[in-house]
mmCIF file of C-alpha atoms and ligand atoms in Angstrom:
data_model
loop_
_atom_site.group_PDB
_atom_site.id
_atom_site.type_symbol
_atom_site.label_atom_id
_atom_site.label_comp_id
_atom_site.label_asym_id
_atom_site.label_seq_id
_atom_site.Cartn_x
_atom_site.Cartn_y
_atom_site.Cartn_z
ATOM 1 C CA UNK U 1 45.225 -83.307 -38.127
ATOM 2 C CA UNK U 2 46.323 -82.539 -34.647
ATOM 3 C CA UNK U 3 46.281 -79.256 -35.425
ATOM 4 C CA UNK U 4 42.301 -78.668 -36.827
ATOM 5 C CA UNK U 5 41.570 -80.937 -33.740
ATOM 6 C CA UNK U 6 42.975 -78.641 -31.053
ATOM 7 C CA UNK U 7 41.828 -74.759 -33.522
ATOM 8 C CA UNK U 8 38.155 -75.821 -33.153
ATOM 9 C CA UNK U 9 38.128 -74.678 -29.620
ATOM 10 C CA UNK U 10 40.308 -72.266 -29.723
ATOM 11 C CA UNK U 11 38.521 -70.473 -32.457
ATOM 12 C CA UNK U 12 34.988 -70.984 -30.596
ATOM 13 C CA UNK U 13 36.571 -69.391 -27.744
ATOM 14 C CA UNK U 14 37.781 -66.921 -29.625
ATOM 15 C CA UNK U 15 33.995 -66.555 -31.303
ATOM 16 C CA UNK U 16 32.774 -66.664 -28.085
ATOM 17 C CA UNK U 17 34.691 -63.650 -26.855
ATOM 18 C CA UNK U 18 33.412 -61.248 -29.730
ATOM 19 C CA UNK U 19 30.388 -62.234 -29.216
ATOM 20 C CA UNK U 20 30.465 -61.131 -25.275
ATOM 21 C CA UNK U 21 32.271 -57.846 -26.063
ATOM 22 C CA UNK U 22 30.146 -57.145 -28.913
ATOM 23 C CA UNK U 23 26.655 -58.016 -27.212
ATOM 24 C CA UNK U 24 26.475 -54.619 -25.230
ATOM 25 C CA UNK U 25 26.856 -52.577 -28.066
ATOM 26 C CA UNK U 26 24.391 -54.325 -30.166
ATOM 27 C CA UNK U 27 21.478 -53.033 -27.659
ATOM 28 C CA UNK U 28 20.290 -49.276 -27.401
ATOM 29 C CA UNK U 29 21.130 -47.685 -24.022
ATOM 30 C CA UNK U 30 20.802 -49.352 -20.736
ATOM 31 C CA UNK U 31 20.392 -52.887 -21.917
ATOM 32 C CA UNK U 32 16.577 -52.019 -23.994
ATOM 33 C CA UNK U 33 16.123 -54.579 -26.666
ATOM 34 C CA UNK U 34 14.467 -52.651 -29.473
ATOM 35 C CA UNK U 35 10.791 -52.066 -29.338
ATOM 36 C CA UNK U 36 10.896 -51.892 -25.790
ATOM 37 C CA UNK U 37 11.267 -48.931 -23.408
ATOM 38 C CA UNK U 38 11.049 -47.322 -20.109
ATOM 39 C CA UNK U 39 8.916 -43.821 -19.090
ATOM 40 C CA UNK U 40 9.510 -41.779 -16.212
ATOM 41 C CA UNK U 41 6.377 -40.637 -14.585
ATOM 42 C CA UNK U 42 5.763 -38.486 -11.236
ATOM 43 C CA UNK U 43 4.595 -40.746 -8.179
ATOM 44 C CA UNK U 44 0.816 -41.059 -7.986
ATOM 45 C CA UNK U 45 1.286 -39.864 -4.544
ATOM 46 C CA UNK U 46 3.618 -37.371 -4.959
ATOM 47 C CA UNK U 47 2.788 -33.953 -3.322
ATOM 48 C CA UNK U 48 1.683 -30.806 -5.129
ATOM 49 C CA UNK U 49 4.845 -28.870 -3.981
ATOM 50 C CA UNK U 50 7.263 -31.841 -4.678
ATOM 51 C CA UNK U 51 5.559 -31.783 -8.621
ATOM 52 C CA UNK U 52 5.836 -28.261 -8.868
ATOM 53 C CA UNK U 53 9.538 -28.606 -7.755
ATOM 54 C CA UNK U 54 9.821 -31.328 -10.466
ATOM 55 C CA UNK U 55 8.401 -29.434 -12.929
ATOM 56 C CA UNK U 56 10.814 -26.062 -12.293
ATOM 57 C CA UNK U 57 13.999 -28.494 -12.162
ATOM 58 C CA UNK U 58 13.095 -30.093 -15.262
ATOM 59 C CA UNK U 59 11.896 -27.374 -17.322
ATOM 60 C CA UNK U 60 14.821 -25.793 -16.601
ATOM 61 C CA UNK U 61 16.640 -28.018 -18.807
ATOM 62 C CA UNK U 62 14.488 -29.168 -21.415
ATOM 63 C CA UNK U 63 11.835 -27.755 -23.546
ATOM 64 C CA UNK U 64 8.550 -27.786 -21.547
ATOM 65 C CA UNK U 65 6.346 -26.487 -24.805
ATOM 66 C CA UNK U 66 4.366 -29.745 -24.466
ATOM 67 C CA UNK U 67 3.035 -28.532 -21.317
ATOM 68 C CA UNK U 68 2.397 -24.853 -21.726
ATOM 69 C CA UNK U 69 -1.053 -23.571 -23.385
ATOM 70 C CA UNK U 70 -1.167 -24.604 -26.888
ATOM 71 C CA UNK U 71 1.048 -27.958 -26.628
ATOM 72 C CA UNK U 72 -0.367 -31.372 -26.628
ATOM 73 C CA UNK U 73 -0.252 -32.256 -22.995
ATOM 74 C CA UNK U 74 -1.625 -29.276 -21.562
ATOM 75 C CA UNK U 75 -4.282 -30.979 -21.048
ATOM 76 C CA UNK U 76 -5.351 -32.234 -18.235
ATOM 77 C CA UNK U 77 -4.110 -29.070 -16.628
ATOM 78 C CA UNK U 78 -2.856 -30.872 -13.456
ATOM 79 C CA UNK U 79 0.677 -30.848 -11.775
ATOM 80 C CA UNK U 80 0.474 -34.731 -12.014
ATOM 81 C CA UNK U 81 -0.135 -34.649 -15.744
ATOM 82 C CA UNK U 82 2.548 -31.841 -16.394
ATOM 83 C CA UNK U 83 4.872 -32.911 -14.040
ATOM 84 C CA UNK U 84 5.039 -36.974 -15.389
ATOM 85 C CA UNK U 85 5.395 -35.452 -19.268
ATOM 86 C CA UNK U 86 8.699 -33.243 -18.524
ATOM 87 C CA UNK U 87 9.900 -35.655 -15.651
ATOM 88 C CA UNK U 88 10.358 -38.040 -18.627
ATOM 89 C CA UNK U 89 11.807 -35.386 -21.312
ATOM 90 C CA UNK U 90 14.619 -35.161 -18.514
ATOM 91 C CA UNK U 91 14.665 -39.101 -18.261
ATOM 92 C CA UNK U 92 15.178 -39.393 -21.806
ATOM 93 C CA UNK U 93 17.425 -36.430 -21.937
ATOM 94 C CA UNK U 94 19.649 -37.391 -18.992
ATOM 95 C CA UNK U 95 20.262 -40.660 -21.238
ATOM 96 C CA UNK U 96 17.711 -43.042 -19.015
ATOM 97 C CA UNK U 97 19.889 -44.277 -15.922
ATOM 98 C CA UNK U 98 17.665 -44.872 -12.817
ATOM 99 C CA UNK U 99 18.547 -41.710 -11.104
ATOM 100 C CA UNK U 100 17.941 -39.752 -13.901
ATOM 101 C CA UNK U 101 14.144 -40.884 -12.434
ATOM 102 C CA UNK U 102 14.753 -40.291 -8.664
ATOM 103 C CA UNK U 103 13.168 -36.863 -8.390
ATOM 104 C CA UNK U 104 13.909 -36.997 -4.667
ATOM 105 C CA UNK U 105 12.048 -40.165 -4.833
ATOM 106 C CA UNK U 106 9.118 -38.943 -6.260
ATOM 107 C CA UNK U 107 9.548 -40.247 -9.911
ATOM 108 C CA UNK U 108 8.890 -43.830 -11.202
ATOM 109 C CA UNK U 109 9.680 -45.787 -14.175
ATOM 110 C CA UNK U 110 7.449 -47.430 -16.348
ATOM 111 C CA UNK U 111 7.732 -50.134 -19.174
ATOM 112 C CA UNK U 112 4.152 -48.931 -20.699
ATOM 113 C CA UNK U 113 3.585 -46.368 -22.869
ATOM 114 C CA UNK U 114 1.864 -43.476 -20.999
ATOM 115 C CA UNK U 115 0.722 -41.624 -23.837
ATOM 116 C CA UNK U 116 -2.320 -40.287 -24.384
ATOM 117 C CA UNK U 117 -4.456 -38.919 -27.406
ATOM 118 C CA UNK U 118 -1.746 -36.129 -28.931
ATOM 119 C CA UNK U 119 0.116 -35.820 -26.039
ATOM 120 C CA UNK U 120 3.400 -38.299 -26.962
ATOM 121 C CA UNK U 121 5.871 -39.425 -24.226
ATOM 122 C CA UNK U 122 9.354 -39.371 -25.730
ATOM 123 C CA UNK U 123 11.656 -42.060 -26.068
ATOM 124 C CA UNK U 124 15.102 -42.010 -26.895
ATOM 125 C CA UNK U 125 15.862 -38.340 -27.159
HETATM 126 C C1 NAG X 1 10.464 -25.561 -27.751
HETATM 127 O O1 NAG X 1 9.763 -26.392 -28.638
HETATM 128 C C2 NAG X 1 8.806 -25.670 -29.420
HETATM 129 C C3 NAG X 1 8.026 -26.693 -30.216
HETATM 130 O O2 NAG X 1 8.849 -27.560 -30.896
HETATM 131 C C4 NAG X 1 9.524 -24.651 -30.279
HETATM 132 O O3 NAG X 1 8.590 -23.925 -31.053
HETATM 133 C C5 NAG X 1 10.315 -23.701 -29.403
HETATM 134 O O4 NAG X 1 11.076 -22.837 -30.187
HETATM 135 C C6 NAG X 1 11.241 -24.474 -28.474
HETATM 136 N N1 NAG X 1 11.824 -23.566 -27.525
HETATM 137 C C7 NAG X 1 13.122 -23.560 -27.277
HETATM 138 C C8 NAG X 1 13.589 -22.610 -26.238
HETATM 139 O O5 NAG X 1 13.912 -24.304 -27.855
#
């Protein structure tokens, strides 16, 4: 009798404790409950040669097709378009931590979807 009295609380601590150890694992990366997600995106007022800089450091590490004639965010042809779609292939490639967006300060996340007609910004690479 004394005994189930004093388990109860041991065992909900014990519940308890799962539960806290097992809640960060049960969300994808960086604490996004599903259906949600964050974009990386160049600074509206970020300067041509700071986009183009953007666009060399990211392209040289993932695949910039998307933004080259042919793929479906060439269009528009501007360094703000083409530098927010492979700023965020790095985002998602770096595994989305906040720096992973810094860009020398020139990069900035967003919780809405930028995409646009064909052209698709990734999440979760
Ligand atoms: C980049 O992606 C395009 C389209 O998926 C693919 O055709 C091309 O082979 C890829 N390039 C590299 C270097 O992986």
């Amino acid at each position: 009798m004394a005994n189930s009295f004093l388990s109860f609380p041991i065992l909900g601590s014990f519940l308890l404790l799962l539960f806290a150890i097992s809640g960060g694992s049960l969300r994808p990366a960086n604490g996004q409950a599903s259906g949600q997600g964050v974009w990386c995106i160049a600074r509206p007022s970020t300067s041509d040669q700071a986009l183009t800089d953007n666009i060399n450091y990211a392209c040289g590490i993932v695949n910039c097709s998307l933004i080259q004639p042919g793929g479906s965010c060439f269009y528009p042809t501007s360094l703000m378009n083409h530098a927010s779609v492979v700023m965020n292939l790095y985002y998602q490639k770096a595994g989305r931590h906040y720096w992973n967006c810094d860009f020398k300060n020139s990069g900035l996340t967003v919780v809405t979807d930028p995409s646009y007609g064909d052209c698709k910004y990734q999440y979760a690479l």
